[in-house]
Short mmCIF file of C-alpha atoms in Angstrom, two decimals:
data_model
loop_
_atom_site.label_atom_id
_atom_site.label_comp_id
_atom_site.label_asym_id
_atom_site.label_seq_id
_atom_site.Cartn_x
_atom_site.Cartn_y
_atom_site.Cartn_z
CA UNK Z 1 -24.43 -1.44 3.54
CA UNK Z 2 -22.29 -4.13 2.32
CA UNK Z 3 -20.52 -3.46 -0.64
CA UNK Z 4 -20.91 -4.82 -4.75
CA UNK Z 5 -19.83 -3.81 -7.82
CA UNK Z 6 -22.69 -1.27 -9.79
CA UNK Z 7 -22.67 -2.96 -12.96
CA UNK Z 8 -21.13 -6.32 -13.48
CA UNK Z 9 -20.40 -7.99 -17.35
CA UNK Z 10 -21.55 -11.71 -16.34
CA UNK Z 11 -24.31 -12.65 -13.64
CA UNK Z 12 -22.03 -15.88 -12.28
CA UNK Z 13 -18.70 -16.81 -12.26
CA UNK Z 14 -16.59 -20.54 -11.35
CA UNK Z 15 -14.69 -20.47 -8.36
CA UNK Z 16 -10.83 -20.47 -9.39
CA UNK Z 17 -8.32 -21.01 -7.81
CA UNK Z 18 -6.28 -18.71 -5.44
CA UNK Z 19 -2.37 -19.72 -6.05
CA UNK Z 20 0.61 -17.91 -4.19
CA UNK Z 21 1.39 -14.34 -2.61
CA UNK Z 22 -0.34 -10.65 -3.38
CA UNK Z 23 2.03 -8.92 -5.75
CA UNK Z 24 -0.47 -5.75 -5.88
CA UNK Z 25 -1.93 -3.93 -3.16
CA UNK Z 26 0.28 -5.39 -0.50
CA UNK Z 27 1.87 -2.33 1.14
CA UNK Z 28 0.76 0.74 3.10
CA UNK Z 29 -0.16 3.35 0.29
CA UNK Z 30 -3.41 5.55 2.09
CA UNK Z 31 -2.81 5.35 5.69
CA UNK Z 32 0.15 5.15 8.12
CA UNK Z 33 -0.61 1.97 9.25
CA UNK Z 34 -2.52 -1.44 7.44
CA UNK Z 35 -3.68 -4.35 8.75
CA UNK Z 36 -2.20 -7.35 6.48
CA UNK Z 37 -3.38 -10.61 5.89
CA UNK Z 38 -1.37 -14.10 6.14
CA UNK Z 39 -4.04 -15.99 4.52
CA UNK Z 40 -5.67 -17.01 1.70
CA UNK Z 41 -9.12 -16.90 1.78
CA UNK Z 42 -12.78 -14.73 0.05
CA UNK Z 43 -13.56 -12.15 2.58
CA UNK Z 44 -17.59 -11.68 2.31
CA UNK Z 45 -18.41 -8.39 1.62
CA UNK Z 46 -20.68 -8.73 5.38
CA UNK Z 47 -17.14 -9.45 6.83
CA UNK Z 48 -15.60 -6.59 4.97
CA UNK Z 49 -18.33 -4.23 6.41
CA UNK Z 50 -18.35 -5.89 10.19
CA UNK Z 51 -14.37 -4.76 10.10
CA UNK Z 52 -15.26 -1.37 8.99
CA UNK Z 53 -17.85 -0.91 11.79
CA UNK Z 54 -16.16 -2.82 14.16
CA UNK Z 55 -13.29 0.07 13.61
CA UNK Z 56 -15.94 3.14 13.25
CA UNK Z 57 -17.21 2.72 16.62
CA UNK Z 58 -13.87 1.96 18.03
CA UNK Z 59 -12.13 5.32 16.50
CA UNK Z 60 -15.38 7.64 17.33
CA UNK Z 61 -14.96 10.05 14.60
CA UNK Z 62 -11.29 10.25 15.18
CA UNK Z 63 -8.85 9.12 12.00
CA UNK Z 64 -9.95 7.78 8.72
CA UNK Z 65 -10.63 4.04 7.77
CA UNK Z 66 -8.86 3.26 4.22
CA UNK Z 67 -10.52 -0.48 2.73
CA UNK Z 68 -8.05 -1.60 0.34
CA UNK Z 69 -10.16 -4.81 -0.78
CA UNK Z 70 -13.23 -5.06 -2.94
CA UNK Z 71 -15.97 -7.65 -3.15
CA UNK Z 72 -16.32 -8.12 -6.97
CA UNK Z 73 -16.50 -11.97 -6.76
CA UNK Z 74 -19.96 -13.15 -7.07
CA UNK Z 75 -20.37 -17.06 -5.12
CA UNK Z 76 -23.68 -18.72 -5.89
CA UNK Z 77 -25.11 -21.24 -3.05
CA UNK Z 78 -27.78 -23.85 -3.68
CA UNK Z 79 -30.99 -23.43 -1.80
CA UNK Z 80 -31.01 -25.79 1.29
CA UNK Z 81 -33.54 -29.62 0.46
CA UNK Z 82 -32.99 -28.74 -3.15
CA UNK Z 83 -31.66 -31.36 -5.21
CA UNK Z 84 -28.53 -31.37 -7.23
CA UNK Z 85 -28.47 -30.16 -11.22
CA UNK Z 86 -31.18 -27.84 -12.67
CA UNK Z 87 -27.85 -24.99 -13.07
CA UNK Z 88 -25.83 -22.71 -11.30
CA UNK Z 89 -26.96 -21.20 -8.33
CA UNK Z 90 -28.04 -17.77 -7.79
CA UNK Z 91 -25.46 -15.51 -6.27
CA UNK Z 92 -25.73 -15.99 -2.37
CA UNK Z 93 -23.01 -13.31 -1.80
CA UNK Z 94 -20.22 -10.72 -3.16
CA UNK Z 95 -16.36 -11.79 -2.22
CA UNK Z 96 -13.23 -10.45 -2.32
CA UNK Z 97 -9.80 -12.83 -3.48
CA UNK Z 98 -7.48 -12.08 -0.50
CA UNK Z 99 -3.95 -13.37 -0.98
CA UNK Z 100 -0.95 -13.59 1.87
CA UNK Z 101 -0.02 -10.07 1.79
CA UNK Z 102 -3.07 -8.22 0.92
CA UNK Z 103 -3.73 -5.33 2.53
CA UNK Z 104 -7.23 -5.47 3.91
CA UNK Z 105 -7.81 -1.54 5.60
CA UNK Z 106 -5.24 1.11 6.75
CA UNK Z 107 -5.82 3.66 9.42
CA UNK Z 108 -4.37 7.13 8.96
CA UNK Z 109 -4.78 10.65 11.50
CA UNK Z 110 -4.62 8.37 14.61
CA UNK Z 111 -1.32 7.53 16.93
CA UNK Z 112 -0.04 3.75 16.96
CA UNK Z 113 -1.47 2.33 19.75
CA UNK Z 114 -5.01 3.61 18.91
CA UNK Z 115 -4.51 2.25 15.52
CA UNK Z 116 -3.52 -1.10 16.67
CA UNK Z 117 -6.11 -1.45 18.71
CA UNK Z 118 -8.66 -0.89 15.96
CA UNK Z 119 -7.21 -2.96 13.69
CA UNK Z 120 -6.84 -5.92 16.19
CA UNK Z 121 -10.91 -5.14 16.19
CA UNK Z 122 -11.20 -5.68 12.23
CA UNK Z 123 -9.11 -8.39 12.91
CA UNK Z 124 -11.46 -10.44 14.82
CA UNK Z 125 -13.97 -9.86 11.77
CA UNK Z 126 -11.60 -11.34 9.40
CA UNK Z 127 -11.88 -14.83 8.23
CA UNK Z 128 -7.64 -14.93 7.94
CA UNK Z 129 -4.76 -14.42 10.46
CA UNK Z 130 -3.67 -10.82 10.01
CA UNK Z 131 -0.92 -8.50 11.11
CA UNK Z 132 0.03 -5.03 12.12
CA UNK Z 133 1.78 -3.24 10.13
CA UNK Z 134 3.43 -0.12 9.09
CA UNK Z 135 4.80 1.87 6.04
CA UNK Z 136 7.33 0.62 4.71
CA UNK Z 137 11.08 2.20 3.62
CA UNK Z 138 10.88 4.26 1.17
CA UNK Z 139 13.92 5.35 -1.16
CA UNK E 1 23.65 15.17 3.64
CA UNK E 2 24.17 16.39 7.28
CA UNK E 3 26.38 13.37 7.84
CA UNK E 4 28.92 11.58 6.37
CA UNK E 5 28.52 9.34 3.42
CA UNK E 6 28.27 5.98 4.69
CA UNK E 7 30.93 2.88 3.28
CA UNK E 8 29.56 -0.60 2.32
CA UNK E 9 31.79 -3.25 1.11
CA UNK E 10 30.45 -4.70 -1.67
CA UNK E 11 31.37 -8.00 -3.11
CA UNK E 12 30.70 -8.79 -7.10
CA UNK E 13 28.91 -11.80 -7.14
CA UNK E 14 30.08 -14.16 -9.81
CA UNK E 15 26.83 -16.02 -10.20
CA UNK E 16 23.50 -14.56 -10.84
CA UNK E 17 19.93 -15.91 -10.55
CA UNK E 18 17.47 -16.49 -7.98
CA UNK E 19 18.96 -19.69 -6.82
CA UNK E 20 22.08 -18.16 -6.05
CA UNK E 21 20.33 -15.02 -4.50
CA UNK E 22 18.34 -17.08 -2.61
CA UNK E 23 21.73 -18.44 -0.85
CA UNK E 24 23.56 -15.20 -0.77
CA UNK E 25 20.13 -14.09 1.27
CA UNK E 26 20.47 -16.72 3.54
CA UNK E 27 24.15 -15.65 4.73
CA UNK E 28 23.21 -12.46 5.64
CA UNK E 29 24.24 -10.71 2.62
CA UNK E 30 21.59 -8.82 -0.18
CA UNK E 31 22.07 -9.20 -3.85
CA UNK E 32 22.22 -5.52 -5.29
CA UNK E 33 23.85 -4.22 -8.74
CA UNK E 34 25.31 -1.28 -9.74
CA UNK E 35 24.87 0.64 -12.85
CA UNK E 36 24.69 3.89 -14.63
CA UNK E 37 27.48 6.66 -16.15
CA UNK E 38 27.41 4.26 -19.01
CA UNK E 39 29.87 1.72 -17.59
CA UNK E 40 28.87 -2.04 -17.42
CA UNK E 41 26.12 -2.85 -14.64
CA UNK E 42 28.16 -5.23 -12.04
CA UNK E 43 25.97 -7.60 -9.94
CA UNK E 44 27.27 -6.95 -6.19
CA UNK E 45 25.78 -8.14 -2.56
CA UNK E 46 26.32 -6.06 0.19
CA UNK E 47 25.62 -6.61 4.16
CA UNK E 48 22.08 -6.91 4.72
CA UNK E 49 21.64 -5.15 8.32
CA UNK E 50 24.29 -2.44 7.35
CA UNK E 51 22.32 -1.47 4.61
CA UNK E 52 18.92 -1.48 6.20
CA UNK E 53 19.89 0.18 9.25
CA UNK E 54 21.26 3.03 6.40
CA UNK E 55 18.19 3.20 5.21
CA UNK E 56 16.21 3.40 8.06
CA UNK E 57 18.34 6.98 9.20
CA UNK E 58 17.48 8.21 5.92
CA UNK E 59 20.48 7.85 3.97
CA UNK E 60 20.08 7.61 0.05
CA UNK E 61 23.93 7.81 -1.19
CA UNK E 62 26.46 4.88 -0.14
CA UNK E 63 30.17 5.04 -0.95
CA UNK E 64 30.39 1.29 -2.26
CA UNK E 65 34.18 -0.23 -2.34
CA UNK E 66 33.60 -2.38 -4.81
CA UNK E 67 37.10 -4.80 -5.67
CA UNK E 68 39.24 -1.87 -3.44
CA UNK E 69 37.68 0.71 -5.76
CA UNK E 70 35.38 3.08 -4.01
CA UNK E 71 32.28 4.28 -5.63
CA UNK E 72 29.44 6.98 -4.88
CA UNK E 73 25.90 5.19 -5.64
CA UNK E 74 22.61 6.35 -5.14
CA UNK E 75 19.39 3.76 -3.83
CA UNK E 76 17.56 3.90 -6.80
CA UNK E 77 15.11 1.15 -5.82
CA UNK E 78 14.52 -1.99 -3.43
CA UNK E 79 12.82 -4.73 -3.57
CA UNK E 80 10.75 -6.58 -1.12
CA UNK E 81 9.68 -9.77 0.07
CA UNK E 82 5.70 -10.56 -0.77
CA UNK E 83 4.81 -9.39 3.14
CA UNK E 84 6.69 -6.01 2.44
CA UNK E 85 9.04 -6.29 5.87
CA UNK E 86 12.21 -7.86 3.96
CA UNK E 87 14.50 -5.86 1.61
CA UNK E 88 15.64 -8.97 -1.00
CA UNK E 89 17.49 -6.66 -3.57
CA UNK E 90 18.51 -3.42 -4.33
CA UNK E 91 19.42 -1.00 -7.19
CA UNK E 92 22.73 1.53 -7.02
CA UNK E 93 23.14 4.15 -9.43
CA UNK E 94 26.52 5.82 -9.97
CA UNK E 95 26.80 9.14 -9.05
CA UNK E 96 29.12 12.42 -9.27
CA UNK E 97 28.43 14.53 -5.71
CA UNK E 98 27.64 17.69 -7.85
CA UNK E 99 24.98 16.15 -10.20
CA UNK E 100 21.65 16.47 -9.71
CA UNK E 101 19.33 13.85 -9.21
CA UNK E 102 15.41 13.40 -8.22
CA UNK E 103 14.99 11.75 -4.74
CA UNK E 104 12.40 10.96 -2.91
CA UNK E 105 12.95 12.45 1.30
CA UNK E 106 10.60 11.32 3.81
CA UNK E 107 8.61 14.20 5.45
CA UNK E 108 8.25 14.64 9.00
CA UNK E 109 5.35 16.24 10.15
CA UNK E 110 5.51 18.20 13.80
CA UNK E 111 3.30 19.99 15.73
CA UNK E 112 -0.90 19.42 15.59
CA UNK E 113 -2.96 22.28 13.93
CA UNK E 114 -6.09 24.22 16.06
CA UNK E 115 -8.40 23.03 13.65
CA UNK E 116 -8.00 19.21 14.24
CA UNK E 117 -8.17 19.48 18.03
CA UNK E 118 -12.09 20.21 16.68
CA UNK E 119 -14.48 17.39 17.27
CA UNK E 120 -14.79 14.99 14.38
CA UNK E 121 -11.54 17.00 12.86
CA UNK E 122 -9.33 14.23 11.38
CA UNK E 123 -5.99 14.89 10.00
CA UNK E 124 -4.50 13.04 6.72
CA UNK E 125 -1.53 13.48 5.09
CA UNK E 126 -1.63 13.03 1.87
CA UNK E 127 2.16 12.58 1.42
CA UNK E 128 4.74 11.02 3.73
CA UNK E 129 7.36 11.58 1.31
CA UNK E 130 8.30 14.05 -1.38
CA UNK E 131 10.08 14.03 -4.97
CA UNK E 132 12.64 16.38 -4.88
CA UNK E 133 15.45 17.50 -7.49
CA UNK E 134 18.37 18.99 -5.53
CA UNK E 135 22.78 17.79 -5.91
CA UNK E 136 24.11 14.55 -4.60
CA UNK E 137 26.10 16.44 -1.66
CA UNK E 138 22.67 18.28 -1.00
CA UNK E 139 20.03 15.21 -0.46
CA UNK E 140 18.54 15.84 2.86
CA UNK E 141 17.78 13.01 5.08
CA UNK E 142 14.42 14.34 5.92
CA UNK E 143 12.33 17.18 5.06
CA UNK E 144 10.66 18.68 8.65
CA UNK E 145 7.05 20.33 8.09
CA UNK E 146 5.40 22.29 10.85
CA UNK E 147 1.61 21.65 10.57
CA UNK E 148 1.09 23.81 13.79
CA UNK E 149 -0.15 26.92 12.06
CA UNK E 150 -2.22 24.93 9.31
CA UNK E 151 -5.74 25.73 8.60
CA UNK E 152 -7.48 22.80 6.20
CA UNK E 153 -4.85 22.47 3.77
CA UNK E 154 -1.30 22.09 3.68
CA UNK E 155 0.67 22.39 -0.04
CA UNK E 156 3.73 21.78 -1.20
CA UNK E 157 4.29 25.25 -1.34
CA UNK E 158 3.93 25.67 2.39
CA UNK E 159 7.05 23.17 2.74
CA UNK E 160 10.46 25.01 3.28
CA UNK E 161 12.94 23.39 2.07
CA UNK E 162 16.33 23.52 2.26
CA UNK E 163 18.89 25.68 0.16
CA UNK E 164 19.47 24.09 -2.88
CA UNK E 165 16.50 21.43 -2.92
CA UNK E 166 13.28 22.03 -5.00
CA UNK E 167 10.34 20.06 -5.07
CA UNK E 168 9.30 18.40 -8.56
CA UNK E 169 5.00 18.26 -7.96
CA UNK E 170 2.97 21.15 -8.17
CA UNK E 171 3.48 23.97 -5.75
CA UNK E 172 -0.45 23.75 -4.95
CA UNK E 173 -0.14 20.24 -4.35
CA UNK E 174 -2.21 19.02 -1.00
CA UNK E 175 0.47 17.45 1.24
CA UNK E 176 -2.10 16.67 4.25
CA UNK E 177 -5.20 18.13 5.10
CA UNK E 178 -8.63 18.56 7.89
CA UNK E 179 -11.43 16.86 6.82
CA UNK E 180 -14.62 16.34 9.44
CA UNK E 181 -16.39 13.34 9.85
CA UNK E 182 -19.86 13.24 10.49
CA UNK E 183 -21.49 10.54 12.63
CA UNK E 184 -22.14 7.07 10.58
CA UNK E 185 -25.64 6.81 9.72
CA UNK E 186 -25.16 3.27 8.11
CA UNK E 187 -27.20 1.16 10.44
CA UNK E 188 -29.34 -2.31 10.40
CA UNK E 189 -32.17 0.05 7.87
CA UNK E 190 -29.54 0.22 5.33
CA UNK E 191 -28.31 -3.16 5.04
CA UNK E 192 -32.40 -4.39 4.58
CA UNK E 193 -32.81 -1.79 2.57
CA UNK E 194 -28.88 -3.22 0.72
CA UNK E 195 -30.36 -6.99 0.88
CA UNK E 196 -32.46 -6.95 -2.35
CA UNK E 197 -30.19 -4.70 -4.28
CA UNK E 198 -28.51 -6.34 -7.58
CA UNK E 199 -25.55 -5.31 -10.07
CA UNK E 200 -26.73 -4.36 -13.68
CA UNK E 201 -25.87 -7.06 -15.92
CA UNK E 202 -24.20 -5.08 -18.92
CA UNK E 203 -24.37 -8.25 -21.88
CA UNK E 204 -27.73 -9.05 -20.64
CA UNK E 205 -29.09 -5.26 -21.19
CA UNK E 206 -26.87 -5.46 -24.48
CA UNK E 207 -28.89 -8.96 -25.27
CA UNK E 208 -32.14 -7.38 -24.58
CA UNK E 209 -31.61 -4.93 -27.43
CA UNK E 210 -30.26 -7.39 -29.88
CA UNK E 211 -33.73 -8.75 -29.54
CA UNK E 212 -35.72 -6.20 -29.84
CA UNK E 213 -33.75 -5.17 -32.95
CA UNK E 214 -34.96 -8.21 -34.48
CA UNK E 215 -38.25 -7.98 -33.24
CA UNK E 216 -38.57 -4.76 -34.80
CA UNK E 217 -37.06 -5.97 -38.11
#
């Protein structure tokens, strides 16, 4: 089931702009290891849930999938042969923001090589370039 | 400490600011400062690798020879690059060997419990490091927890730790526990059945009564 926010303050939103590098929830907090993305770009929340089953069946009830990114951006899309005006769209789907350095899942209870493999899964699922990586030093 | 404290030269850095960072960075070197014991914070850089490769074997006190002048610091923070795999600065505090000061020590779990050999068993740990208050001379590198003879749940209380160390969160504190999955029923039915589903609106259910306020009135 792809995932939304339950209750939402305004139906529509403008697009923004995405400028410069994550500076929150860009490190390995819930897992051992994350998968990290190099990109800017809105991951759909169909994307986000393709990754998450793409791992699921991978792992086979071994480890636990962490998704560190929400879709709480609503994008509206215009109806195909409809002319322009007449408003905003309705919302076609949810999106998350994903900056360079987000982390998009982490994988915990699973050794490295299993968990690299199921990332490089999500990966493919993921409309940015992404990368393996681990927790980092802690003082 | 089972080893010895390890030396850094440390060079005070005349000019501060990210521009001058930035080229410090680039010769190998990482700005840091040094403060605390209510003497004047000096901005220092020290050798990059040196201090990584430190870090990495778990060390958390550095004798720094700063102008000749040796002195016993503690890594109270770093800071990375926006990807998280580059150290670009780094916060000493001064230290006596006998104070006592809270540190966080990496645990390292060994051995695998019964219970998560199970099918669908799935093993987290909740924390892969741990606050501790304990003496300078006394900071372990890493604190070893054997998760052999675990059944679900694993506290801080079940951690021994060494003479002279004590840990600052609750002794019933989860540190890693079983959990079981069951098999994912989210399949093609649930995402029809997810297709027509909408947010609530919160200002329009808020307009909505506005209205029928007035309607009433």
């Amino acid at each position: 089931m792809p995932r939304m926010p339950k209750r939402i303050k305004f139906r529509k939103q403008q697009r923004g702009k995405m400028r410069g590098n994550a500076t929150r929830g860009n490190y390995v907090s819930y897992g051992e290891y994350g998968l990290q993305a190099l990109e800017t770009h809105w991951v759909s929340a169909r994307q986000i849930e393709a990754g998450r089953i793409a791992a699921q069946h991978f792992l086979r009830r071994q480890g636990k999938v962490f998704i560190r990114i929400f879709p709480d951006k609503p994008i509206s899309k215009k109806p195909l042969e409809t002319r322009m005006g007449k408003g905003k769209a309705d919302t076609d789907f949810w999106a998350a923001r994903v900056k360079p350095g987000t982390m998009l899942y982490e994988i915990a209870g699973v050794p490295e090589d299993i968990a690299k493999q199921a990332l490089a899964r999500i990966a493919h699922k993921m409309p940015v370039r992404c990368r393996f990586v681990g927790r980092r030093i802690a003082v | 400490m089972s080893h010895e404290t390890p030396t850094l030269e440390a060079a005070v850095r005349e000019r501060t600011g990210s521009r001058y960072a930035q080229r410090l960075r680039k010769l190998g070197q990482l700005p840091a400062i040094v403060y605390g014991h209510g003497q004047d914070p000096v901005a220092v850089s020290v050798d990059e690798t040196a201090l990584v490769r430190h870090l990495l074997q778990g060390a958390h006190v550095m004798n720094l020879k700063i102008k000749g002048a040796a002195q016993t610091c503690l890594v109270k923070d770093l800071q990375f690059g926006y990807l998280g795999d580059n150290v670009i600065h780094a916060d000493f505090t001064r230290v006596n060997l006998d104070e006592e000061v809270t540190v966080n020590v990496h645990l390292r779990y060994s051995g695998t419990p019964a219970e998560a050999e199970k099918p669908g068993a799935v093993l987290t740990h909740e924390m892969t490091e741990l606050e501790v208050i304990c003496k300078v001379n006394a900071i372990p590198e890493e604190i070893r927890v054997d998760q052999s003879d675990m059944e679900t749940v694993l506290t801080v209380a079940d951690i021994i730790l060494p003479p002279g160390v004590r840990a600052v969160a609750d002794p019933d504190t989860a540190i890693a526990h079983i959990t079981y999955v069951q098999e994912d029923a989210s399949g093609e039915e649930a995402e029809v059945e997810a297709e027509g589903a909408q947010p609530e609106v919160i200002t329009e259910a808020k307009d909505d009564g506005d209205e029928s306020k007035e309607s009433s009135d």
